[in-house]
mmCIF file of C-alpha atoms in Angstrom:
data_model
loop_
_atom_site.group_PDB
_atom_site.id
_atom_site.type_symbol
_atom_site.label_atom_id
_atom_site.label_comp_id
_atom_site.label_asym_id
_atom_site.label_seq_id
_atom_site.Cartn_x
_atom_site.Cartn_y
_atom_site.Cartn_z
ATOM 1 C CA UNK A 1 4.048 29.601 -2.711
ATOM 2 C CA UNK A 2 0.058 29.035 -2.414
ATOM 3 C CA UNK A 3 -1.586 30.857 -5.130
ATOM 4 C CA UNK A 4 -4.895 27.711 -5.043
ATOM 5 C CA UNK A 5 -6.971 25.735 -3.421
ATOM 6 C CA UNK A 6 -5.363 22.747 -4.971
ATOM 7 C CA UNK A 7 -1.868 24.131 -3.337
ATOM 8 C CA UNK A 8 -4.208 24.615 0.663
ATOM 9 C CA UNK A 9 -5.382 20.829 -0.011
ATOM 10 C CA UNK A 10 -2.384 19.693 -0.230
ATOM 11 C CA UNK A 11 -0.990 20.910 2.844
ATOM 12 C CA UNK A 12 -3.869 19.673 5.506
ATOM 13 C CA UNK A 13 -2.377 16.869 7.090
ATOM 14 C CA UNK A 14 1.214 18.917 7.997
ATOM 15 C CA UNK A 15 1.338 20.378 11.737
ATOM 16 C CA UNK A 16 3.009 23.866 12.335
ATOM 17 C CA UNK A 17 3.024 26.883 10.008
ATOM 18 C CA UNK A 18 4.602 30.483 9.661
ATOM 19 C CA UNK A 19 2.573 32.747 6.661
ATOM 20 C CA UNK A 20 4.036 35.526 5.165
ATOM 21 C CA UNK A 21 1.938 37.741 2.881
ATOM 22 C CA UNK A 22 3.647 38.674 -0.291
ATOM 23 C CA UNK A 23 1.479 40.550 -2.912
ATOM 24 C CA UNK A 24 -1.616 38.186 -2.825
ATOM 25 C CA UNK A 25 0.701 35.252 -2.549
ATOM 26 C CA UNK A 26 2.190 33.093 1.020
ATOM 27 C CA UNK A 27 4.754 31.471 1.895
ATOM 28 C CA UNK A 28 4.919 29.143 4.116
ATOM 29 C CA UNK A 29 7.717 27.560 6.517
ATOM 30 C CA UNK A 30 7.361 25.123 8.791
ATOM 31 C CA UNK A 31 3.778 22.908 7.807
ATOM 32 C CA UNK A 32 0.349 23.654 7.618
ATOM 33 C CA UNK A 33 -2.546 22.348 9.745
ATOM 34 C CA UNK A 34 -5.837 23.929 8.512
ATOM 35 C CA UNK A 35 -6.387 25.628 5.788
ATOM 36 C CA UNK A 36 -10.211 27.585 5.262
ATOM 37 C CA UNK A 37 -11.576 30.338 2.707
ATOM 38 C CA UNK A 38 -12.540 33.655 4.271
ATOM 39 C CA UNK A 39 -15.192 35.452 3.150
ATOM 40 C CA UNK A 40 -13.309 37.367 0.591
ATOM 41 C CA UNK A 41 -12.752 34.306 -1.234
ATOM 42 C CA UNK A 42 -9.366 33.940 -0.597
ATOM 43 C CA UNK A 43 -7.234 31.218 1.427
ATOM 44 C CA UNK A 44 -6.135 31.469 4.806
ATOM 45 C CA UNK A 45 -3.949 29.517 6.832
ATOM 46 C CA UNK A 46 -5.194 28.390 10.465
ATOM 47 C CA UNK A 47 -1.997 27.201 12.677
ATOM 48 C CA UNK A 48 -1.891 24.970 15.659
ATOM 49 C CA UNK A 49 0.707 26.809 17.842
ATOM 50 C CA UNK A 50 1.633 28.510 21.140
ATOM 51 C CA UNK A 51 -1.001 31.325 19.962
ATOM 52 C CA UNK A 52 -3.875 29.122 19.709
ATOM 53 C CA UNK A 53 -3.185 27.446 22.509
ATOM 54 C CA UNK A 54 -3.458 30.098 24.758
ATOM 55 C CA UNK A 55 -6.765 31.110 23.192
ATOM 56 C CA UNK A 56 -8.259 27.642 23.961
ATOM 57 C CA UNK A 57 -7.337 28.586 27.192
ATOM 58 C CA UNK A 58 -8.666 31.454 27.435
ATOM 59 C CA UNK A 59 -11.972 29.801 26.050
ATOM 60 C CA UNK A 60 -11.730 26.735 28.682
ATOM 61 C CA UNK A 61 -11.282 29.301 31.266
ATOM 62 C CA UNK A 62 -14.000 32.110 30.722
ATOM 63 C CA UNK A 63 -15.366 31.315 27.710
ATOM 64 C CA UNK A 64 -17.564 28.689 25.625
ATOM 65 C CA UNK A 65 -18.745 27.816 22.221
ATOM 66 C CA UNK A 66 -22.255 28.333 21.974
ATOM 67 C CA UNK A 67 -24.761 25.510 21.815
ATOM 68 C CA UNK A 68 -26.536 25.900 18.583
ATOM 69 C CA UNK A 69 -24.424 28.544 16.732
ATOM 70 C CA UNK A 70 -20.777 29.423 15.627
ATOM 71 C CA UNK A 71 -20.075 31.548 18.271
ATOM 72 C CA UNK A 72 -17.278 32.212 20.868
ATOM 73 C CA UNK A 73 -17.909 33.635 23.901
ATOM 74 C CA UNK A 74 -15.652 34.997 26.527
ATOM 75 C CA UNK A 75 -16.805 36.816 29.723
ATOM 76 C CA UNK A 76 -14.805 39.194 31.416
ATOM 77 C CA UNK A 77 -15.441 42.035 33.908
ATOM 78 C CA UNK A 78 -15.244 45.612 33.732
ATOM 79 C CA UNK A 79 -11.929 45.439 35.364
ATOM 80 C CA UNK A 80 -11.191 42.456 32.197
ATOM 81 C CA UNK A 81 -11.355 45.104 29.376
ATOM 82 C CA UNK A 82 -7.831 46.854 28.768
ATOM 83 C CA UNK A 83 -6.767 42.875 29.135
ATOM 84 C CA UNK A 84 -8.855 41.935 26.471
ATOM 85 C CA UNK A 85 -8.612 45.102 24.111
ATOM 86 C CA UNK A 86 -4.482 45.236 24.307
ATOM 87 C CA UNK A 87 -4.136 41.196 24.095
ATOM 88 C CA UNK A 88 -6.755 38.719 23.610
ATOM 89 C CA UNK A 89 -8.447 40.621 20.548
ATOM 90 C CA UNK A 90 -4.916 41.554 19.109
ATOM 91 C CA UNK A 91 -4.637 37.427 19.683
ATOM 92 C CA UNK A 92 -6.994 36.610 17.635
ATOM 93 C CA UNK A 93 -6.250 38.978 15.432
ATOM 94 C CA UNK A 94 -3.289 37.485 14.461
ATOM 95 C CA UNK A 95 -4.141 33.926 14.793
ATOM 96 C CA UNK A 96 -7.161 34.490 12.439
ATOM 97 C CA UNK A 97 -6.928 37.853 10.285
ATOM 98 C CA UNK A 98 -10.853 37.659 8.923
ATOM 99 C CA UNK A 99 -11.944 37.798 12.715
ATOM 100 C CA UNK A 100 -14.342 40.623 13.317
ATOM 101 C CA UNK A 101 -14.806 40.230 17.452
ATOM 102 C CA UNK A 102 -17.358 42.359 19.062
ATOM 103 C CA UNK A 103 -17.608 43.474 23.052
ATOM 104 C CA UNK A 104 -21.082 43.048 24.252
ATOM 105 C CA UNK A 105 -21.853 45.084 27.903
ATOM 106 C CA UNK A 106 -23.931 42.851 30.071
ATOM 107 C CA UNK A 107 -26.753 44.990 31.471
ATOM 108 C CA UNK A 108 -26.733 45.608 34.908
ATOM 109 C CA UNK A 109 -23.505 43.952 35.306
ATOM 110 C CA UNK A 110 -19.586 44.988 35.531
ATOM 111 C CA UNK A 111 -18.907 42.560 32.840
ATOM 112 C CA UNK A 112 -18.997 41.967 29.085
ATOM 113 C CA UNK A 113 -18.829 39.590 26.982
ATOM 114 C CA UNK A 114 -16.147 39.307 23.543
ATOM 115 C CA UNK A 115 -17.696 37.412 21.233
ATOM 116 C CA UNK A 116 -16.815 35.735 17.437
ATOM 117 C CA UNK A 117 -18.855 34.406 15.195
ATOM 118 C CA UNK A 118 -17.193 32.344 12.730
ATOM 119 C CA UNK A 119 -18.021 29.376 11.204
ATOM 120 C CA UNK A 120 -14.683 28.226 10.114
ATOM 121 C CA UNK A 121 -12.588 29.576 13.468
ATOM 122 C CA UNK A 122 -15.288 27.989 15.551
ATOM 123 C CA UNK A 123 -14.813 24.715 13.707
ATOM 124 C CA UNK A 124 -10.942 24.923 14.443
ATOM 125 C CA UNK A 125 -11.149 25.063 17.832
ATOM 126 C CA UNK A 126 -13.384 21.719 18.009
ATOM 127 C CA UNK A 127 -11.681 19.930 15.106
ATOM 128 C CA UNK A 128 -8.348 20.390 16.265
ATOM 129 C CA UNK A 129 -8.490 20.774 19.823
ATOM 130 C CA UNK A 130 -11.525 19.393 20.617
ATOM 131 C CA UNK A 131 -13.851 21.830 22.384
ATOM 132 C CA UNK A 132 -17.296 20.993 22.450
ATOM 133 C CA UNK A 133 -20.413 22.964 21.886
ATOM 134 C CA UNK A 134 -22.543 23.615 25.205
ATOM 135 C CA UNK A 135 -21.844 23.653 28.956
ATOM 136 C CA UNK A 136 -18.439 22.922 30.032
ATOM 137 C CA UNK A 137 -19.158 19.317 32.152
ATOM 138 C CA UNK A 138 -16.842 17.673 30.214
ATOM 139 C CA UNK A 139 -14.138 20.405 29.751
ATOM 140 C CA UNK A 140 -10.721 19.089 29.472
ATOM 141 C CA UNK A 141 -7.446 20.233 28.727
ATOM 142 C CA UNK A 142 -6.396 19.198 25.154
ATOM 143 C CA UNK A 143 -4.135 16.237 24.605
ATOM 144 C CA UNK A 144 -2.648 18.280 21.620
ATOM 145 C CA UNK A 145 -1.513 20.764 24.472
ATOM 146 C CA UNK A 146 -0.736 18.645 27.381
ATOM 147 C CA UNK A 147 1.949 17.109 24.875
ATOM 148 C CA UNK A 148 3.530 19.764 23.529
ATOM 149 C CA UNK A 149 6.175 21.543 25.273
ATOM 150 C CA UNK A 150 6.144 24.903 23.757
ATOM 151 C CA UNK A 151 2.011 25.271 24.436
ATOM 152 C CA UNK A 152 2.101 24.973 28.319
#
């Protein structure tokens, strides 16, 4: 069970993790990856997995991570929406339970953009899969995902 931050630091360097919630406690099966503190002061549990993957997909593909701040940005059109409201917000979701994403209309446009701003999510996505901040020039599908089986 994790119950401190001593218990999160000693899980960093593992690789795949299941959390279940139990009363203010986890546990865990499988290993850990990241672990981060959520604004609530309380530990949660980032894991590389099929999930993830699909998000930094999703970003690669019609998204980015904004230049100078923590935030994600993926643009959809109009006819995007139900797509994004019945999966890749219940993704995310999931993957990260303190995200708080918001849908921003783009004016005079049939399109939107989701966007999250977090400081910790948006430092998993470049720590462990390597995104980078900016334009896409260099975009590149993750070595992390390329060589695992269950993420393609």
């Amino acid at each position: 069970l994790i119950k401190s931050s001593k218990d999160i630091a000693n899980l960093r360097e593992c690789k795949y993790l299941k959390v279940t919630a139990l009363k203010n406690e986890y546990s865990i099966t499988g290993q850990v990856r990241v672990a981060y503190l959520n604004e609530q002061n309380v530990y949660f549990l980032m894991n590389i997995g099929p999930e993830t993957a699909e998000l930094c997909g999703i970003i690669l593909g019609d998204g980015n991570l904004h230049k100078k701040y923590n935030r994600i940005t993926i643009t959809g059109s109009s006819d995007d929406l139900l797509y994004f409201l019945q999966h890749v917000i219940p993704l995310f979701q999931s993957c990260f339970p303190v995200v708080h994403p918001r849908i921003v209309e783009l004016k005079g446009k049939k399109a939107f953009n989701l966007e999250i701003e977090n400081v910790d999510i948006f430092n998993f996505f470049t720590d462990q899969y390597g995104l980078q901040r900016g334009p896409k020039d260099n975009a590149h599908i993750p070595e992390i995902i390329k060589t695992e089986p269950k993420f393609v």
